[in-house]
Coordinates of C-alpha atoms (C1' of nucleotides) in Angstrom, one line a residue:
Chain A
M1 CA -8.0 78.6 104.5
H2 CA -6.6 82.0 105.4
N3 CA -4.3 80.7 108.0
L4 CA -3.0 78.2 105.7
L5 CA -2.5 80.7 103.0
S6 CA -0.5 82.9 105.2
N7 CA 2.1 80.3 105.9
L8 CA 2.2 79.5 102.3
K9 CA 4.4 81.4 99.9
I10 CA 2.8 81.6 96.4
A11 CA 5.4 80.9 94.0
V12 CA 6.0 82.9 91.0
P13 CA 8.3 82.0 88.1
E14 CA 11.6 83.4 89.1
K15 CA 12.6 85.0 85.6
I16 CA 9.8 87.5 85.6
F17 CA 11.5 89.6 88.5
V18 CA 14.8 90.9 88.6
K19 CA 14.6 90.9 92.6
D20 CA 12.1 88.8 94.3
P21 CA 9.8 91.4 96.0
E22 CA 8.8 89.1 98.7
S23 CA 12.4 89.4 99.9
S24 CA 12.3 93.0 101.3
A25 CA 10.2 95.5 102.9
L26 CA 10.3 97.8 99.7
G27 CA 9.4 94.8 97.5
K28 CA 6.3 94.0 99.5
R29 CA 5.4 97.5 99.5
I30 CA 5.8 97.8 95.4
I31 CA 3.4 94.8 95.2
E32 CA 0.8 96.4 97.8
H33 CA 0.6 99.7 96.2
S34 CA 1.0 99.0 92.5
I35 CA -2.4 96.8 92.9
L36 CA -4.1 99.7 94.4
L37 CA -2.7 102.2 92.1
I38 CA -3.3 100.0 89.1
N39 CA -6.8 99.5 90.3
D40 CA -7.2 103.4 90.5
L41 CA -5.6 104.5 87.4
G42 CA -5.8 101.6 85.0
F43 CA -2.6 99.8 83.8
D44 CA -2.1 102.4 80.8
A45 CA -2.0 105.3 83.2
F46 CA 0.0 103.5 85.8
T47 CA 3.7 104.5 85.9
F48 CA 6.6 103.8 88.1
K49 CA 7.0 107.2 88.7
K50 CA 3.5 107.6 90.3
L51 CA 4.0 104.5 92.4
G52 CA 7.3 105.9 93.7
V53 CA 5.5 108.9 95.0
I54 CA 3.1 106.8 96.8
I55 CA 5.4 104.4 98.4
G56 CA 7.7 107.1 99.5
S57 CA 10.5 105.5 97.2
N58 CA 12.1 106.5 94.1
E59 CA 11.1 105.2 90.6
S60 CA 14.5 103.8 90.0
S61 CA 14.6 101.9 93.1
I62 CA 11.2 100.1 91.6
Y63 CA 13.4 99.0 88.6
R64 CA 15.6 97.1 90.7
Y65 CA 12.5 94.6 91.3
F66 CA 10.8 94.7 87.8
E67 CA 12.4 95.5 84.5
S68 CA 9.3 97.0 83.2
K69 CA 5.6 97.8 84.2
H70 CA 4.7 94.7 81.8
K71 CA 6.9 92.3 84.0
L72 CA 5.0 93.7 87.1
L73 CA 1.7 92.8 85.5
L74 CA 2.8 89.5 84.7
Y75 CA 4.1 89.0 88.4
L76 CA 0.6 90.0 89.6
S77 CA -1.3 87.8 87.0
S78 CA 1.0 84.8 88.1
W79 CA 0.4 85.4 91.7
Y80 CA -3.6 85.6 91.0
W81 CA -3.7 82.4 89.1
A82 CA -1.4 80.6 91.7
W83 CA -3.7 81.8 94.4
I84 CA -6.7 80.4 92.4
E85 CA -5.0 77.2 91.6
Y86 CA -4.4 77.0 95.3
Q87 CA -8.2 77.3 95.9
L88 CA -9.1 74.8 93.2
V89 CA -7.1 72.3 94.7
F90 CA -8.0 73.0 98.2
E91 CA -11.5 73.3 98.0
T92 CA -12.3 70.4 95.5
H93 CA -10.0 67.7 96.8
N94 CA -12.2 65.8 99.0
I95 CA -15.3 66.1 96.7
S96 CA -15.7 62.5 95.4
D97 CA -18.7 63.1 92.9
H98 CA -17.0 64.5 89.5
K99 CA -20.2 66.6 88.8
E100 CA -20.1 68.3 92.0
K101 CA -16.4 68.6 91.8
L102 CA -16.6 70.3 88.3
I103 CA -19.2 72.5 89.3
K104 CA -17.4 73.9 92.5
A105 CA -14.4 74.3 90.1
I106 CA -16.2 76.4 87.7
D107 CA -17.6 78.5 90.7
I108 CA -14.1 79.0 92.0
V109 CA -12.5 80.4 88.7
C110 CA -15.6 82.6 88.0
R111 CA -16.6 83.9 91.4
T112 CA -16.0 87.4 92.7
T113 CA -13.5 87.5 95.3
K114 CA -15.2 89.1 98.4
E115 CA -12.8 88.7 101.1
D116 CA -9.3 89.9 101.5
S117 CA -7.3 87.4 103.4
N118 CA -5.6 90.3 105.4
F119 CA -2.8 88.0 106.3
S120 CA -0.5 89.2 103.2
H121 CA 0.2 92.5 101.9
I122 CA -1.9 91.6 98.9
N123 CA -5.4 92.8 98.9
E124 CA -6.9 89.9 96.8
I125 CA -10.3 91.8 96.2
V126 CA -8.6 94.7 94.4
L127 CA -6.2 92.0 92.7
N128 CA -9.2 90.2 91.3
R129 CA -10.6 93.5 90.0
I130 CA -7.2 94.1 88.3
I131 CA -7.2 90.8 86.6
I132 CA -10.8 91.3 85.2
N133 CA -9.6 94.6 83.9
E134 CA -5.9 93.9 82.6
N135 CA -5.3 90.1 82.3
S136 CA -5.6 90.1 78.7
K137 CA -2.9 92.7 78.5
S138 CA -0.6 90.3 79.9
F139 CA -0.4 88.1 76.7
L140 CA -1.9 90.3 74.2
T141 CA 1.6 91.6 73.2
N142 CA 4.1 90.9 70.3
E143 CA 6.3 89.2 72.7
V144 CA 3.8 86.5 73.7
D145 CA 5.7 83.5 72.2
K146 CA 9.1 84.2 73.6
E147 CA 7.5 85.1 77.0
N148 CA 5.5 81.8 76.8
K149 CA 8.4 80.0 76.0
D150 CA 10.3 81.5 79.1
G151 CA 7.6 80.1 81.2
Y152 CA 5.7 83.2 82.2
F153 CA 2.3 81.7 81.5
I154 CA 2.7 78.3 83.2
I155 CA 0.4 78.8 86.3
Y156 CA -2.4 80.5 84.1
K157 CA -2.1 77.3 81.8
R158 CA -2.0 74.9 84.7
V159 CA -5.2 76.0 86.1
I160 CA -7.0 75.9 82.8
Q161 CA -5.4 72.3 82.4
R162 CA -6.9 71.4 85.9
L163 CA -10.4 72.4 84.9
R164 CA -9.9 70.6 81.4
D165 CA -9.1 67.5 83.5
M166 CA -12.2 67.8 85.7
I167 CA -14.2 68.1 82.2
I168 CA -12.7 65.1 80.9
E169 CA -13.5 63.1 84.1
N170 CA -17.0 63.9 83.6
S171 CA -17.2 63.6 80.0
P172 CA -14.3 61.5 78.5
D173 CA -15.8 61.6 74.9
Y174 CA -16.2 65.3 74.7
N175 CA -14.5 66.7 71.9
F176 CA -13.5 70.2 73.3
P177 CA -12.4 69.9 76.8
S178 CA -9.5 72.4 76.5
S179 CA -11.4 75.0 74.5
L180 CA -14.4 74.7 76.8
A181 CA -11.9 75.2 80.1
S182 CA -10.2 78.1 78.5
T183 CA -13.7 79.6 77.7
I184 CA -15.1 79.2 81.1
I185 CA -11.8 81.1 82.3
E186 CA -11.7 84.0 80.3
G187 CA -15.3 84.2 79.6
G188 CA -15.8 84.3 83.4
L189 CA -13.5 87.7 83.4
H190 CA -15.3 88.9 80.4
Q191 CA -18.8 88.8 81.8
H192 CA -17.4 90.4 85.0
F193 CA -16.2 93.2 82.9
L194 CA -19.6 93.4 80.9
K195 CA -21.7 93.6 84.1
D196 CA -19.5 96.6 85.1
H197 CA -19.6 98.4 81.7
F198 CA -21.8 96.8 79.1
L199 CA -24.8 95.7 80.6
S200 CA -26.7 95.6 77.3
I201 CA -24.8 92.5 76.2
T202 CA -24.7 90.2 79.4
D203 CA -27.5 88.7 81.5
C204 CA -25.1 88.7 84.5
E205 CA -26.5 91.1 87.2
G206 CA -27.5 90.6 90.7
Q207 CA -28.3 87.0 91.3
I208 CA -27.4 85.9 87.8
T209 CA -23.8 85.4 88.2
P210 CA -21.0 84.4 85.8
S211 CA -20.4 81.3 87.8
R212 CA -24.3 80.6 87.3
F213 CA -24.2 81.1 83.6
F214 CA -21.1 79.0 83.0
I215 CA -22.2 76.2 85.3
D216 CA -25.5 76.1 83.4
L217 CA -23.4 76.2 80.1
T218 CA -21.1 73.4 81.1
V219 CA -23.9 71.0 82.5
N220 CA -26.0 71.5 79.4
T221 CA -23.3 71.1 77.0
L222 CA -21.9 67.9 78.6
N223 CA -25.2 66.8 79.4
L224 CA -24.4 66.0 83.0
K225 CA -27.2 64.1 84.9
Chain B
M1 CA -21.0 90.0 47.8
H2 CA -17.6 91.5 47.0
N3 CA -19.4 93.8 44.3
L4 CA -22.1 94.9 46.7
L5 CA -19.2 95.5 49.4
S6 CA -17.7 98.0 47.2
N7 CA -20.4 100.2 46.6
L8 CA -21.3 100.0 50.3
K9 CA -19.8 102.6 52.6
I10 CA -19.2 101.1 56.1
A11 CA -20.5 103.6 58.4
V12 CA -18.4 104.3 61.8
P13 CA -19.6 106.5 64.4
E14 CA -18.5 110.0 63.6
K15 CA -17.3 111.1 66.8
I16 CA -14.4 108.5 66.6
F17 CA -12.5 110.5 64.0
V18 CA -11.3 114.3 63.6
K19 CA -11.8 114.1 59.9
D20 CA -13.3 111.3 58.1
P21 CA -10.3 109.1 56.4
E22 CA -12.7 107.9 53.7
S23 CA -12.9 111.5 52.4
S24 CA -9.3 111.9 51.0
A25 CA -6.5 109.9 49.6
L26 CA -4.3 110.5 52.6
G27 CA -6.9 109.3 55.0
K28 CA -7.4 106.1 53.0
R29 CA -3.6 105.7 53.0
I30 CA -3.5 106.0 56.9
I31 CA -6.2 103.3 57.3
E32 CA -4.7 101.0 54.8
H33 CA -1.1 101.1 56.1
S34 CA -2.1 101.5 60.1
I35 CA -3.6 97.9 59.5
L36 CA -0.6 96.7 58.1
L37 CA 1.9 98.4 60.5
I38 CA -0.2 97.4 63.5
N39 CA -0.2 93.8 62.3
D40 CA 3.5 93.8 62.2
L41 CA 4.4 95.8 65.2
G42 CA 1.6 95.0 67.5
F43 CA -0.5 97.9 68.9
D44 CA 1.8 98.9 71.7
A45 CA 4.9 99.4 69.4
F46 CA 2.9 101.2 66.6
T47 CA 3.2 105.0 66.6
F48 CA 1.9 107.6 64.4
K49 CA 5.7 108.7 63.7
K50 CA 6.6 105.2 62.2
L51 CA 3.3 105.2 60.3
G52 CA 4.2 108.6 58.8
V53 CA 7.4 107.3 57.7
I54 CA 5.7 104.4 55.8
I55 CA 3.0 106.6 54.1
G56 CA 5.6 109.4 53.4
S57 CA 3.6 111.7 55.2
N58 CA 4.2 113.6 58.5
E59 CA 3.0 112.5 61.9
S60 CA 1.1 115.5 62.5
S61 CA -0.9 115.1 59.4
I62 CA -2.2 112.0 61.0
Y63 CA -3.4 113.9 64.0
R64 CA -5.8 115.6 61.7
Y65 CA -7.6 112.4 61.1
F66 CA -7.4 110.9 64.6
E67 CA -6.9 112.5 67.8
S68 CA -4.8 109.5 69.2
K69 CA -3.8 106.0 68.4
H70 CA -6.4 104.9 70.6
K71 CA -9.2 106.6 68.5
L72 CA -7.6 104.9 65.4
L73 CA -7.9 101.4 67.1
L74 CA -11.7 102.4 67.8
Y75 CA -12.1 103.4 64.2
L76 CA -10.6 99.9 62.8
S77 CA -12.6 97.9 65.4
S78 CA -15.7 99.7 64.4
W79 CA -15.3 99.1 60.6
Y80 CA -14.6 95.6 61.4
W81 CA -17.7 94.9 63.3
A82 CA -19.7 96.9 60.8
W83 CA -18.4 94.6 58.1
I84 CA -19.1 91.5 60.2
E85 CA -22.6 92.7 60.6
Y86 CA -23.0 93.3 56.9
Q87 CA -22.1 89.7 56.5
L88 CA -24.4 88.5 59.2
V89 CA -27.4 90.3 57.9
F90 CA -26.7 89.3 53.9
E91 CA -25.8 85.7 54.5
T92 CA -28.5 84.8 57.1
H93 CA -31.5 86.9 55.8
N94 CA -33.0 84.3 53.5
I95 CA -32.5 81.4 55.9
S96 CA -36.0 80.3 57.2
D97 CA -34.8 77.7 59.4
H98 CA -33.9 79.2 62.9
K99 CA -31.4 76.5 63.8
E100 CA -29.7 76.7 60.3
K101 CA -29.6 80.6 60.7
L102 CA -28.1 80.6 64.0
I103 CA -25.5 78.0 62.9
K104 CA -24.6 80.3 60.0
A105 CA -24.4 83.3 62.3
I106 CA -21.8 81.5 64.6
D107 CA -19.8 80.6 61.6
I108 CA -19.8 84.1 60.4
V109 CA -18.6 85.6 63.6
C110 CA -16.0 83.0 64.6
R111 CA -14.5 82.1 61.1
T112 CA -11.3 83.3 59.8
T113 CA -11.1 85.8 57.2
K114 CA -9.7 84.3 54.2
E115 CA -10.3 86.5 51.4
D116 CA -9.5 90.1 50.9
S117 CA -12.3 91.7 49.0
N118 CA -9.9 93.7 46.8
F119 CA -12.3 96.5 46.3
S120 CA -11.4 98.7 49.2
H121 CA -8.1 100.1 50.6
I122 CA -8.8 97.6 53.6
N123 CA -7.2 94.2 53.7
E124 CA -9.8 92.4 55.6
I125 CA -7.4 89.3 56.4
V126 CA -4.9 91.5 58.2
L127 CA -7.6 93.4 59.8
N128 CA -9.2 90.1 61.1
R129 CA -5.7 89.3 62.5
I130 CA -5.5 92.7 64.3
I131 CA -9.0 92.3 65.8
I132 CA -7.8 88.9 67.3
N133 CA -4.9 90.4 68.9
E134 CA -5.9 93.8 69.8
N135 CA -9.7 94.3 69.9
S136 CA -9.9 93.8 73.9
K137 CA -7.6 96.9 74.2
S138 CA -10.1 99.0 72.6
F139 CA -12.5 98.7 75.7
L140 CA -10.2 97.5 78.3
T141 CA -9.3 101.1 79.3
N142 CA -10.1 103.5 82.3
E143 CA -12.2 105.6 79.8
V144 CA -14.6 102.9 78.8
D145 CA -17.7 104.2 80.4
K146 CA -17.3 107.6 78.8
E147 CA -16.4 106.1 75.5
N148 CA -19.3 103.9 75.7
K149 CA -21.6 106.7 76.3
D150 CA -20.2 108.5 73.5
G151 CA -21.5 105.6 71.3
Y152 CA -18.0 104.3 70.2
F153 CA -19.2 100.6 70.6
I154 CA -22.7 100.6 69.4
I155 CA -21.7 98.4 66.1
Y156 CA -20.1 95.8 68.2
K157 CA -22.9 95.5 70.8
R158 CA -25.3 95.7 68.0
V159 CA -23.7 92.5 66.5
I160 CA -23.8 90.5 69.5
Q161 CA -27.3 91.6 69.9
R162 CA -28.2 90.1 66.5
L163 CA -26.7 87.0 67.4
R164 CA -28.6 87.0 71.0
D165 CA -32.1 87.7 69.0
M166 CA -31.0 84.6 67.0
I167 CA -30.6 82.5 70.3
I168 CA -33.8 83.8 71.5
E169 CA -35.6 82.9 68.4
N170 CA -34.3 79.2 68.8
S171 CA -34.7 78.9 72.7
P172 CA -37.3 81.6 73.9
D173 CA -36.8 80.3 77.6
Y174 CA -33.2 80.1 77.6
N175 CA -31.7 82.2 80.6
F176 CA -28.8 83.6 79.3
P177 CA -28.9 84.8 75.7
S178 CA -27.1 87.9 75.9
S179 CA -24.0 86.2 77.8
L180 CA -23.9 83.3 75.5
A181 CA -23.7 85.5 72.3
S182 CA -21.1 87.8 73.9
T183 CA -19.2 84.6 75.0
I184 CA -19.3 83.4 71.5
I185 CA -18.2 86.3 70.0
E186 CA -15.2 87.2 72.6
G187 CA -14.3 83.6 72.8
G188 CA -14.1 83.1 69.0
L189 CA -11.6 85.6 68.8
H190 CA -9.8 84.2 72.0
Q191 CA -9.6 80.6 70.5
H192 CA -8.0 82.0 67.3
F193 CA -5.4 83.7 69.5
L194 CA -5.1 80.4 71.4
K195 CA -4.4 78.5 68.4
D196 CA -1.8 80.7 67.3
H197 CA 0.1 81.1 70.8
F198 CA -1.2 78.5 73.5
L199 CA -2.0 75.4 71.6
S200 CA -2.0 73.5 75.1
I201 CA -5.0 75.0 76.4
T202 CA -7.2 74.8 73.1
D203 CA -8.5 72.0 71.0
C204 CA -8.5 74.4 67.9
E205 CA -6.2 73.3 65.3
G206 CA -6.7 72.1 61.8
Q207 CA -10.1 70.7 61.3
I208 CA -11.4 71.9 64.6
T209 CA -12.1 75.5 64.3
P210 CA -13.6 78.0 66.8
S211 CA -16.7 77.9 64.7
R212 CA -17.2 74.2 65.1
F213 CA -16.6 74.6 69.0
F214 CA -19.0 77.2 69.4
I215 CA -21.5 75.8 67.2
D216 CA -21.4 72.4 69.1
L217 CA -21.5 74.5 72.4
T218 CA -24.6 76.4 71.5
V219 CA -26.5 73.4 69.8
N220 CA -25.8 71.4 72.9
T221 CA -26.5 74.0 75.4
L222 CA -29.9 74.9 73.9
N223 CA -30.5 71.4 73.0
L224 CA -31.5 72.1 69.6
K225 CA -32.9 69.2 67.4
Chain C
dT1 C1' -8.3 137.4 37.2
dC2 C1' -7.6 138.5 41.8
dT3 C1' -8.7 138.0 46.5
dT4 C1' -10.3 135.3 50.1
dA5 C1' -11.6 131.3 52.1
dT6 C1' -10.4 126.8 53.3
dG7 C1' -8.4 122.3 53.1
dT8 C1' -4.1 120.1 53.9
dA9 C1' 0.4 119.3 55.5
dA10 C1' 5.1 120.7 57.5
dT11 C1' 8.0 122.3 61.0
dA12 C1' 9.2 122.6 65.4
dG13 C1' 8.2 122.2 69.2
dT14 C1' 6.5 120.1 74.5
dA15 C1' 5.4 117.1 78.5
dA16 C1' 5.3 112.8 80.2
dA17 C1' 6.8 108.2 80.2
dA18 C1' 10.1 104.6 80.2
dC19 C1' 14.2 103.3 81.3
dT20 C1' 19.6 103.7 82.7
dA21 C1' 24.0 105.2 84.7
dT22 C1' 26.2 106.6 88.7
dT23 C1' 26.8 107.5 93.2
dA24 C1' 25.6 107.3 98.2
dT25 C1' 24.3 104.8 102.2
dA26 C1' 23.0 100.9 104.7
dT27 C1' 23.8 96.3 106.0
dT28 C1' 25.9 91.9 106.5
dT29 C1' 29.8 89.0 107.0
dG30 C1' 34.3 87.3 107.8
Chain D
dC1 C1' 36.1 96.5 112.2
dA2 C1' 37.0 96.6 107.6
dA3 C1' 35.4 94.6 103.2
dA4 C1' 31.9 93.1 100.6
dT5 C1' 27.4 93.3 99.2
dA6 C1' 22.7 95.0 99.4
dT7 C1' 19.7 98.6 98.8
dA8 C1' 18.2 102.9 97.4
dA9 C1' 18.6 107.8 95.6
dT10 C1' 20.1 111.4 92.0
dA11 C1' 20.1 112.8 87.9
dG12 C1' 20.0 111.9 84.0
dT13 C1' 18.6 110.0 78.6
dT14 C1' 15.4 108.4 74.9
dT15 C1' 11.4 107.7 73.2
dT16 C1' 6.5 108.5 72.7
dA17 C1' 2.4 111.0 72.3
dC18 C1' 0.6 114.9 71.5
dT19 C1' 0.3 120.2 70.2
dA20 C1' 0.9 125.0 68.5
dT21 C1' 1.9 127.6 64.6
dT22 C1' 3.0 128.4 60.0
dA23 C1' 3.0 127.4 55.0
dC24 C1' 1.4 125.7 50.9
dA25 C1' -2.4 124.6 47.6
dT26 C1' -6.6 124.5 45.7
dA27 C1' -11.1 126.3 45.4
dA28 C1' -14.7 129.8 45.3
dG29 C1' -16.6 134.0 44.6
dA30 C1' -16.7 139.0 43.1

DNA sequence: TCTTATGTAATAGTAAAACTATTATATTTG
DNA sequence: CAAATATAATAGTTTTACTATTACATAAGA
């Protein structure tokens, strides 16, 4: 998979960036180190100025690639979900059993990233941590409807719809396939957050993972045999 | 219920504010109009300066009550969950049937607020909208562990634990009562957000409410007869 | 009633963040 | 090799978030 991924360019909606960060060495450094710095400082305390110092480049040069730090977050989020979608398609396409396929899919969207591909400048382990902590901030804004119309969230929505389709494949009569799919995906991230910060309101810890919880939830709800 | 509520002071952890906004007319105006203004502008664009203009008071006076806009959000969040907790206790305490009680509880935490109590300076309908859009931002910060230690989230956690206890009452052997409770509460807010902004990834619309979805999910998962 | 204490709010800031206009330096290409 | 273009740096501005200090108002005690 890693070899395949290195030859595959993850496609992000064009309007998100001013200049494609994949198109230059500086652009790649911006992506690489923004992930590390957002992880260290949190998105709120992260600034282009601080990033500039780290990559030995000027703040204003970064504005040549992204018009705001919010757009940069949208880019990272889109990249992440495109990468999840890739795994979803790749790792489930040859599973013929519907139930097995759905279980695999839930595991993919809920699991913690444990290996960095080492082929790109993007550290997927750290990016996964950022998504857990910051993904909601990409859409919890006053501009969400405009940005949605501009297509900034299509990849994220497509992942949810793929999961929804697998739910329907298992239970054509179930009334809430879209809501269940979106609950699994946001809930998966949320349970990871709780296990790191609010242990008293989650059961996830050690062997009990968000994946296991949501697989159990789905199998029972859909009454899969 | 409304009459009772008007005589009942919603208790918020003391360390959240510098000076109790309930203790003065200005404090109440700050709360009243911050809710309306955050709803209009979104939390990110909301500033103490803009609030000051609206309440005809100076920006710095607001700092006498809250040391930052983040602390104000924590206050509003705590107030909201205390108010939900009140409804949870009041509306379920005389229901003896465990299943019926749990269903009522899920409805309370997931339903849309439709009536303003009109007894306090707080507009609960608008506050409910703010919580849907902004609640996550109260804990998705780099300071979450410190603030959690300082008790800023106890009311929120207590509501989840009350729901968890009702789940255990119904299914003592279920393995994930805390995760299910936290999923219902965060998921309920999220499904409301989706119905307002991302209709393609939710089934909630019109008659199909987040409450119905999560009641169905819980009854099926726990296999309640 | 006068003085002191205290609560409340306004003035006038500062520091940092977010973003922009302009200029300089590479690099490409015809 | 000159013109065009891509790329990046300098040096700003504006806005936000927050603070230090002063002023005013009310209340309490002697």
